[in-house]
Amino acid sequence: MTNTPAAAPTDRSADLAAGLARVRTRIADACAAAGRDPGEVTMIAVTKTYPASDVVALVGLGATEVGENRDQEAAAKAAEVAAAGVTPRWHFVGQLQRNKAKSVVRYADVVHSVDSVRLARALDRAAAERDRPLEVLLQVSIDGALGRGGALPGSTDLDAGLDPVAEVVAGADGLRLGGLMAVAPLGWEPDRAFARLAEVAAGFRAQHPRATLVSAGMSGDLESAIRYGATHVRVGSALLGMRPTLR
């Protein structure tokens, strides 16, 4: 009986494997520089604009945490990946409208971008159909700029203040408060942004000791995010290559 040789990897799978190796090395090096265990940092492969076949390939390579930021694309992609028999852990990382809550809770395991009481309540209502709570991260506005998303630390605004939103999520039957998420504001050096987030996260953990996750850092600034305590980094182009133009 002769052994059948393994199929040669396609160019795309080889590219993804190489990208994954590079990103894992960057994470390991950043953790070493920060005196952290690389096991403390989870990489989320942000696959927006890329096909379901890339998700299937990435999961096969061991990258099982996958992020999307537009529901219309994510819902269809998640269904296609599931039909292929692959079950990554899906993270919704983009700004979310309340009218998309029912759709998102059908496939997402984690939503990173909750920044208002109204959105939290919409997700809680929608999550009633799930068999387990939906994990939620609260998006923090680092610079306080309106219109870019993010709840405001220190604000008592009943809709958009960080503490009021956290109270609603923590008290919701269908949600589980996981921690915080932020994006470095335009014009800010990453170290400045993530140092500020680390301050907010420390105060937040004092009030919510189980909410220990910090989602911060992308392809261009993941080292800085790890230096300031990120537990999850959201990596797209450094892993998958330059994105196709969005239409």
Coordinates of C-alpha atoms in Angstrom, one line a residue:
M1 CA 0.0 0.0 0.0
T2 CA 1.5 3.4 -1.0
N3 CA 1.0 6.5 1.0
T4 CA -0.8 9.3 -0.8
P5 CA 1.2 12.5 -0.7
A6 CA -0.4 15.4 1.1
A7 CA -1.9 18.1 -1.1
A8 CA 0.4 21.1 -1.6
P9 CA -0.8 24.2 0.0
T10 CA -2.4 26.8 -2.3
D11 CA -0.6 30.2 -2.7
R12 CA -3.3 31.8 -0.6
S13 CA -3.0 29.4 2.3
A14 CA 0.8 29.8 2.2
D15 CA 0.4 33.5 2.3
L16 CA -2.0 33.3 5.3
A17 CA 0.4 30.9 7.1
A18 CA 3.3 33.3 6.5
G19 CA 1.2 36.3 7.7
L20 CA 0.1 34.4 10.8
A21 CA 3.7 33.5 11.6
R22 CA 4.8 37.1 11.3
V23 CA 2.0 38.4 13.5
R24 CA 2.6 35.7 16.1
T25 CA 6.2 36.7 16.2
R26 CA 5.4 40.4 16.7
I27 CA 3.0 39.5 19.5
A28 CA 5.6 37.3 21.2
D29 CA 8.3 40.0 20.8
A30 CA 6.0 42.7 22.2
C31 CA 5.1 40.5 25.2
A32 CA 8.7 39.8 25.9
A33 CA 9.5 43.5 25.8
A34 CA 6.6 44.2 28.2
G35 CA 7.4 41.3 30.5
R36 CA 4.1 39.6 29.7
D37 CA 3.2 36.0 28.9
P38 CA 2.2 35.7 25.2
G39 CA -0.6 33.4 26.3
E40 CA -2.3 36.5 27.8
V41 CA -2.8 38.1 24.4
T42 CA -5.4 36.8 21.9
M43 CA -5.2 37.7 18.2
I44 CA -8.5 38.4 16.4
A45 CA -8.2 38.0 12.7
V46 CA -10.3 40.8 11.2
T47 CA -11.5 39.4 7.9
K48 CA -13.7 42.2 6.6
T49 CA -13.8 42.3 2.8
Y50 CA -12.1 38.9 2.6
P51 CA -13.9 35.7 1.6
A52 CA -15.2 32.9 3.8
S53 CA -12.5 30.7 2.3
D54 CA -9.9 32.8 4.1
V55 CA -11.7 32.3 7.4
V56 CA -11.8 28.6 6.8
A57 CA -8.1 28.5 6.0
L58 CA -7.2 30.7 9.0
V59 CA -9.1 28.4 11.4
G60 CA -7.3 25.5 9.9
L61 CA -4.0 27.2 10.7
G62 CA -5.1 27.7 14.3
A63 CA -6.4 31.3 14.2
T64 CA -9.8 30.6 15.7
E65 CA -10.8 34.1 16.8
V66 CA -12.3 36.0 13.8
G67 CA -13.6 39.6 13.7
E68 CA -16.0 41.5 11.4
N69 CA -17.3 45.0 11.5
R70 CA -20.3 45.1 9.1
D71 CA -23.3 43.0 9.9
Q72 CA -24.4 42.6 6.3
E73 CA -21.1 41.0 5.3
A74 CA -20.6 39.2 8.6
A75 CA -23.9 37.5 8.8
A76 CA -23.5 36.0 5.3
K77 CA -19.9 35.0 5.9
A78 CA -20.6 33.4 9.2
A79 CA -23.3 31.3 7.6
E80 CA -21.0 30.2 4.7
V81 CA -18.2 29.3 7.2
A82 CA -20.7 27.3 9.3
A83 CA -21.9 25.5 6.2
A84 CA -18.2 24.4 5.6
G85 CA -18.2 22.8 9.1
V86 CA -15.9 25.4 10.7
T87 CA -16.7 27.1 14.0
P88 CA -14.5 30.1 14.8
R89 CA -15.3 32.4 17.7
W90 CA -16.9 35.4 16.0
H91 CA -16.2 39.0 17.3
F92 CA -18.2 41.9 16.1
V93 CA -15.8 44.8 16.3
G94 CA -17.5 47.7 14.3
Q95 CA -20.0 50.3 15.3
L96 CA -23.4 48.7 15.6
Q97 CA -26.8 50.1 15.0
R98 CA -29.6 49.0 17.3
N99 CA -31.6 47.7 14.4
K100 CA -28.9 45.2 13.7
A101 CA -28.9 43.7 17.2
K102 CA -31.2 40.7 16.3
S103 CA -28.9 39.8 13.4
V104 CA -25.6 40.1 15.2
V105 CA -26.6 38.0 18.2
R106 CA -27.3 35.0 15.9
Y107 CA -23.6 34.6 15.0
A108 CA -21.4 36.7 17.3
D109 CA -19.9 35.4 20.4
V110 CA -18.5 38.8 21.5
V111 CA -19.5 42.3 20.6
H112 CA -16.7 44.9 21.2
S113 CA -18.5 48.1 20.4
V114 CA -21.3 48.7 22.9
D115 CA -21.3 52.4 23.8
S116 CA -24.8 53.3 24.8
V117 CA -27.5 52.2 27.1
R118 CA -30.0 51.9 24.2
L119 CA -27.7 49.6 22.3
A120 CA -27.0 47.5 25.4
R121 CA -30.7 47.1 26.0
A122 CA -31.4 46.2 22.4
L123 CA -28.7 43.5 22.5
D124 CA -30.1 42.2 25.8
R125 CA -33.6 41.8 24.3
A126 CA -32.2 40.2 21.2
A127 CA -30.0 37.8 23.2
A128 CA -33.0 36.3 24.8
E129 CA -33.1 33.7 22.0
R130 CA -29.5 32.6 22.7
D131 CA -28.6 29.6 24.8
R132 CA -25.8 31.5 26.6
P133 CA -25.2 35.2 27.4
L134 CA -23.5 37.4 24.8
E135 CA -20.1 38.6 25.9
V136 CA -19.9 42.4 25.6
L137 CA -17.0 44.9 25.6
L138 CA -17.7 48.5 26.1
Q139 CA -16.1 50.8 23.6
V140 CA -14.4 53.7 25.3
S141 CA -14.0 57.2 23.8
I142 CA -10.4 58.1 24.5
D143 CA -10.6 61.7 23.4
G144 CA -14.2 62.4 24.1
A145 CA -14.9 63.3 20.5
L146 CA -18.6 62.9 19.5
G147 CA -19.6 60.9 16.4
R148 CA -16.7 58.4 16.4
G149 CA -18.2 55.9 18.8
G150 CA -17.3 55.2 22.4
A151 CA -18.8 55.7 25.8
L152 CA -17.4 58.6 27.9
P153 CA -15.4 57.8 31.0
G154 CA -16.4 59.9 34.0
S155 CA -19.7 61.0 32.3
T156 CA -23.0 60.5 34.1
D157 CA -24.9 60.8 30.8
L158 CA -27.7 58.2 31.2
D159 CA -27.2 57.0 27.6
A160 CA -23.5 57.4 26.7
G161 CA -21.6 57.6 30.0
L162 CA -19.3 54.6 30.6
D163 CA -20.6 53.8 34.1
P164 CA -24.3 53.9 33.2
V165 CA -23.7 51.6 30.2
A166 CA -21.7 49.2 32.3
E167 CA -24.5 49.1 34.9
V168 CA -27.0 48.1 32.3
V169 CA -24.8 45.4 30.8
A170 CA -23.8 44.0 34.2
G171 CA -27.4 43.7 35.2
A172 CA -28.7 42.2 31.9
D173 CA -29.7 38.6 31.9
G174 CA -28.7 38.1 28.2
L175 CA -25.3 39.8 28.4
R176 CA -22.0 39.3 30.2
L177 CA -19.7 42.2 30.8
G178 CA -16.2 41.2 29.5
G179 CA -14.2 44.5 29.6
L180 CA -13.3 47.4 27.4
M181 CA -12.4 48.2 23.8
A182 CA -10.9 51.3 22.3
V183 CA -9.3 52.6 19.1
A184 CA -6.5 55.1 19.2
P185 CA -7.9 58.5 18.1
L186 CA -6.7 60.1 14.9
G187 CA -3.8 62.3 15.6
W188 CA -2.8 60.6 18.8
E189 CA 0.4 58.7 19.3
P190 CA -0.5 55.0 20.2
D191 CA 1.3 55.2 23.5
R192 CA -0.6 58.2 24.6
A193 CA -3.9 56.6 23.6
F194 CA -3.3 53.2 25.2
A195 CA -1.8 54.7 28.3
R196 CA -5.1 56.6 28.8
L197 CA -7.1 53.4 28.1
A198 CA -5.0 51.6 30.7
E199 CA -5.9 54.2 33.3
V200 CA -9.6 53.9 32.4
A201 CA -9.4 50.1 32.5
A202 CA -7.7 50.1 36.0
G203 CA -10.6 52.1 37.4
F204 CA -13.1 50.0 35.6
R205 CA -11.8 46.8 37.0
A206 CA -12.0 48.2 40.5
Q207 CA -15.8 48.5 40.0
H208 CA -16.2 45.4 37.8
P209 CA -13.4 42.9 38.9
R210 CA -14.5 40.2 36.4
A211 CA -14.4 42.6 33.4
T212 CA -10.7 42.0 32.7
L213 CA -10.6 42.1 28.9
V214 CA -9.0 45.0 27.0
S215 CA -9.4 45.0 23.2
A216 CA -6.9 47.5 21.7
G217 CA -4.4 47.6 19.0
M218 CA -4.4 46.8 15.3
S219 CA -1.9 46.0 12.6
G220 CA 0.0 49.2 13.0
D221 CA 0.1 49.7 16.7
L222 CA -0.3 46.3 18.4
E223 CA 3.1 46.5 20.1
S224 CA 2.0 49.7 22.0
A225 CA -1.4 48.2 22.9
I226 CA 0.3 45.1 24.4
R227 CA 2.8 47.3 26.3
Y228 CA -0.2 49.0 28.0
G229 CA -2.1 45.8 28.8
A230 CA -4.2 44.7 25.8
T231 CA -5.6 41.2 26.1
H232 CA -7.0 41.2 22.5
V233 CA -5.5 42.7 19.4
R234 CA -7.5 43.1 16.2
V235 CA -5.3 42.3 13.2
G236 CA -6.3 42.6 9.6
S237 CA -3.9 43.8 6.9
A238 CA -0.7 42.5 8.7
L239 CA -2.3 39.1 8.5
L240 CA -4.3 39.0 5.3
G241 CA -2.6 41.6 3.2
M242 CA -3.9 44.9 1.8
R243 CA -7.6 45.1 1.7
P244 CA -9.7 45.2 -1.4
T245 CA -11.4 48.5 -1.9
L246 CA -14.6 48.8 0.0
R247 CA -17.7 49.6 -2.2

